[in-house]
CSV table of C-alpha atoms in Angstrom, one decimal:
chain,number,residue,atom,x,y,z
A,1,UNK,CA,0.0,0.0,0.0
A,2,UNK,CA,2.9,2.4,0.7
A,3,UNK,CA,4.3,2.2,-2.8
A,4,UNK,CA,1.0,2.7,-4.5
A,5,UNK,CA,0.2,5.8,-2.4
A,6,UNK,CA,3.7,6.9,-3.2
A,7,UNK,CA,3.6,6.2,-6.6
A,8,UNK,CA,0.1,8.5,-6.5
A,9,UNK,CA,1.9,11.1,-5.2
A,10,UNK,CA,4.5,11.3,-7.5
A,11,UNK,CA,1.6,11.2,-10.3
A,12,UNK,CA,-0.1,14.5,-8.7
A,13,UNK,CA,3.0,16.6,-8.8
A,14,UNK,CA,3.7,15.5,-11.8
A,15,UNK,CA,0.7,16.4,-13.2
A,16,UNK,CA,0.6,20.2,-11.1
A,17,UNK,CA,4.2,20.5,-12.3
A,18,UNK,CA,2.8,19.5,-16.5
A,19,UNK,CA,0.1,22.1,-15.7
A,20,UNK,CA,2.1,24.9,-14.1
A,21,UNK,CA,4.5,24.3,-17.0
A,22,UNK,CA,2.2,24.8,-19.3
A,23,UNK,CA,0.6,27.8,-18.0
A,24,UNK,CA,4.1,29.4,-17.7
A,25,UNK,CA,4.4,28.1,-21.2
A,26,UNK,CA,1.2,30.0,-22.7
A,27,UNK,CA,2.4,33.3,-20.8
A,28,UNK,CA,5.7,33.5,-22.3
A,29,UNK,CA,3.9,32.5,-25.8
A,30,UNK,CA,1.9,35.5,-25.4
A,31,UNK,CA,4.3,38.2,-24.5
A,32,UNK,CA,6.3,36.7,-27.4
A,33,UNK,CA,3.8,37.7,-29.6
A,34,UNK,CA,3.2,41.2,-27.9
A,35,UNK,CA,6.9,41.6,-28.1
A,36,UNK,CA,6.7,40.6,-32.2
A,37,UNK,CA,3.6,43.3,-32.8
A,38,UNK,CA,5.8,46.0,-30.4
A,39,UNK,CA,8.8,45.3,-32.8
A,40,UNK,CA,7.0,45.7,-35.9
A,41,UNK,CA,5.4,48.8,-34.9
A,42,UNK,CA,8.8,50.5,-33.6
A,43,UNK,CA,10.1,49.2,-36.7
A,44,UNK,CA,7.8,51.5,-39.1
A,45,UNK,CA,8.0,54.3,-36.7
A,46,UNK,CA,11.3,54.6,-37.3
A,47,UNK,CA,11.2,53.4,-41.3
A,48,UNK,CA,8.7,57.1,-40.9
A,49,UNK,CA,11.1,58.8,-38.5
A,50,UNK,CA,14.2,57.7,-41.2
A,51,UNK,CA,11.8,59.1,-43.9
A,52,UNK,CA,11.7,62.6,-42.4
A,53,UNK,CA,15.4,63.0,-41.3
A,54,UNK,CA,16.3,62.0,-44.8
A,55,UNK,CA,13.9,65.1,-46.0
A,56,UNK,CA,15.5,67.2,-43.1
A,57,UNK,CA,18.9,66.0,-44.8
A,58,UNK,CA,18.1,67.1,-48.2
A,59,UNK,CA,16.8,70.6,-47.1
A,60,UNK,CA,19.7,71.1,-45.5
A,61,UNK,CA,21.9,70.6,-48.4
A,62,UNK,CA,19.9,72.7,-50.3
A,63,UNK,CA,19.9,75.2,-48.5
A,64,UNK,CA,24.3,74.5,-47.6
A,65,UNK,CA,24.2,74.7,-51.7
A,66,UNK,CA,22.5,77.8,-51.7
A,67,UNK,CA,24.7,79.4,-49.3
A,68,UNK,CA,28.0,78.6,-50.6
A,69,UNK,CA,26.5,80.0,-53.9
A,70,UNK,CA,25.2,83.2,-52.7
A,71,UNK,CA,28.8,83.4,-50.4
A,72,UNK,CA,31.0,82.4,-53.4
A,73,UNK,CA,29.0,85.4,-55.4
A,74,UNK,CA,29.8,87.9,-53.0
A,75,UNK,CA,33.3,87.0,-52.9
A,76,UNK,CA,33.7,87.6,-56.8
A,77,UNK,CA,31.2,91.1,-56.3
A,78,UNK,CA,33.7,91.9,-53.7
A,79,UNK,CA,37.0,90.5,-55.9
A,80,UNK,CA,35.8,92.8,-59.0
A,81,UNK,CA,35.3,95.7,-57.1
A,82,UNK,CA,38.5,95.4,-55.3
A,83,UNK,CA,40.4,95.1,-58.6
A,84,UNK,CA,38.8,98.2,-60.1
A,85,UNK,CA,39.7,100.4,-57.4
């Protein structure tokens, strides 16, 4: 009778152990999957974010471009009045 009562034993914490297991199990499946639909949401925030720094870039250029231009201009407005005095 012992070993049978033992043997019962064993069976119920093994079977509280294979449901604790799996309940630990479903948890971790499910912030997996949070995790996943976080990451693919950061992801095209900062595919949008990328999008406008690249814009930002561009204007900036443009408008370095522009400068340099107008600067180099004045240096020749400045150069050929210089040499005419």
């Amino acid at each position: 009778m012992g070993l049978i009562e033992m043997s019962e034993t064993a069976v119920a914490t093994a079977v509280v152990i294979a449901i604790v297991t799996i309940i630990i199990n479903i948890i971790l499946f499910v912030a997996i999957i949070c995790t996943a639909g976080n990451t693919e949401k950061t992801y095209k925030e900062l595919q949008e974010t990328n999008k406008r720094l690249e814009m930002m870039n561009k204007n900036l250029l443009d408008t370095n471009m522009i400068l340099i231009n107008r600067f180099s201009q004045g240096n020749n407005y400045n150069k050929d009045n210089n040499n005419s005095q």
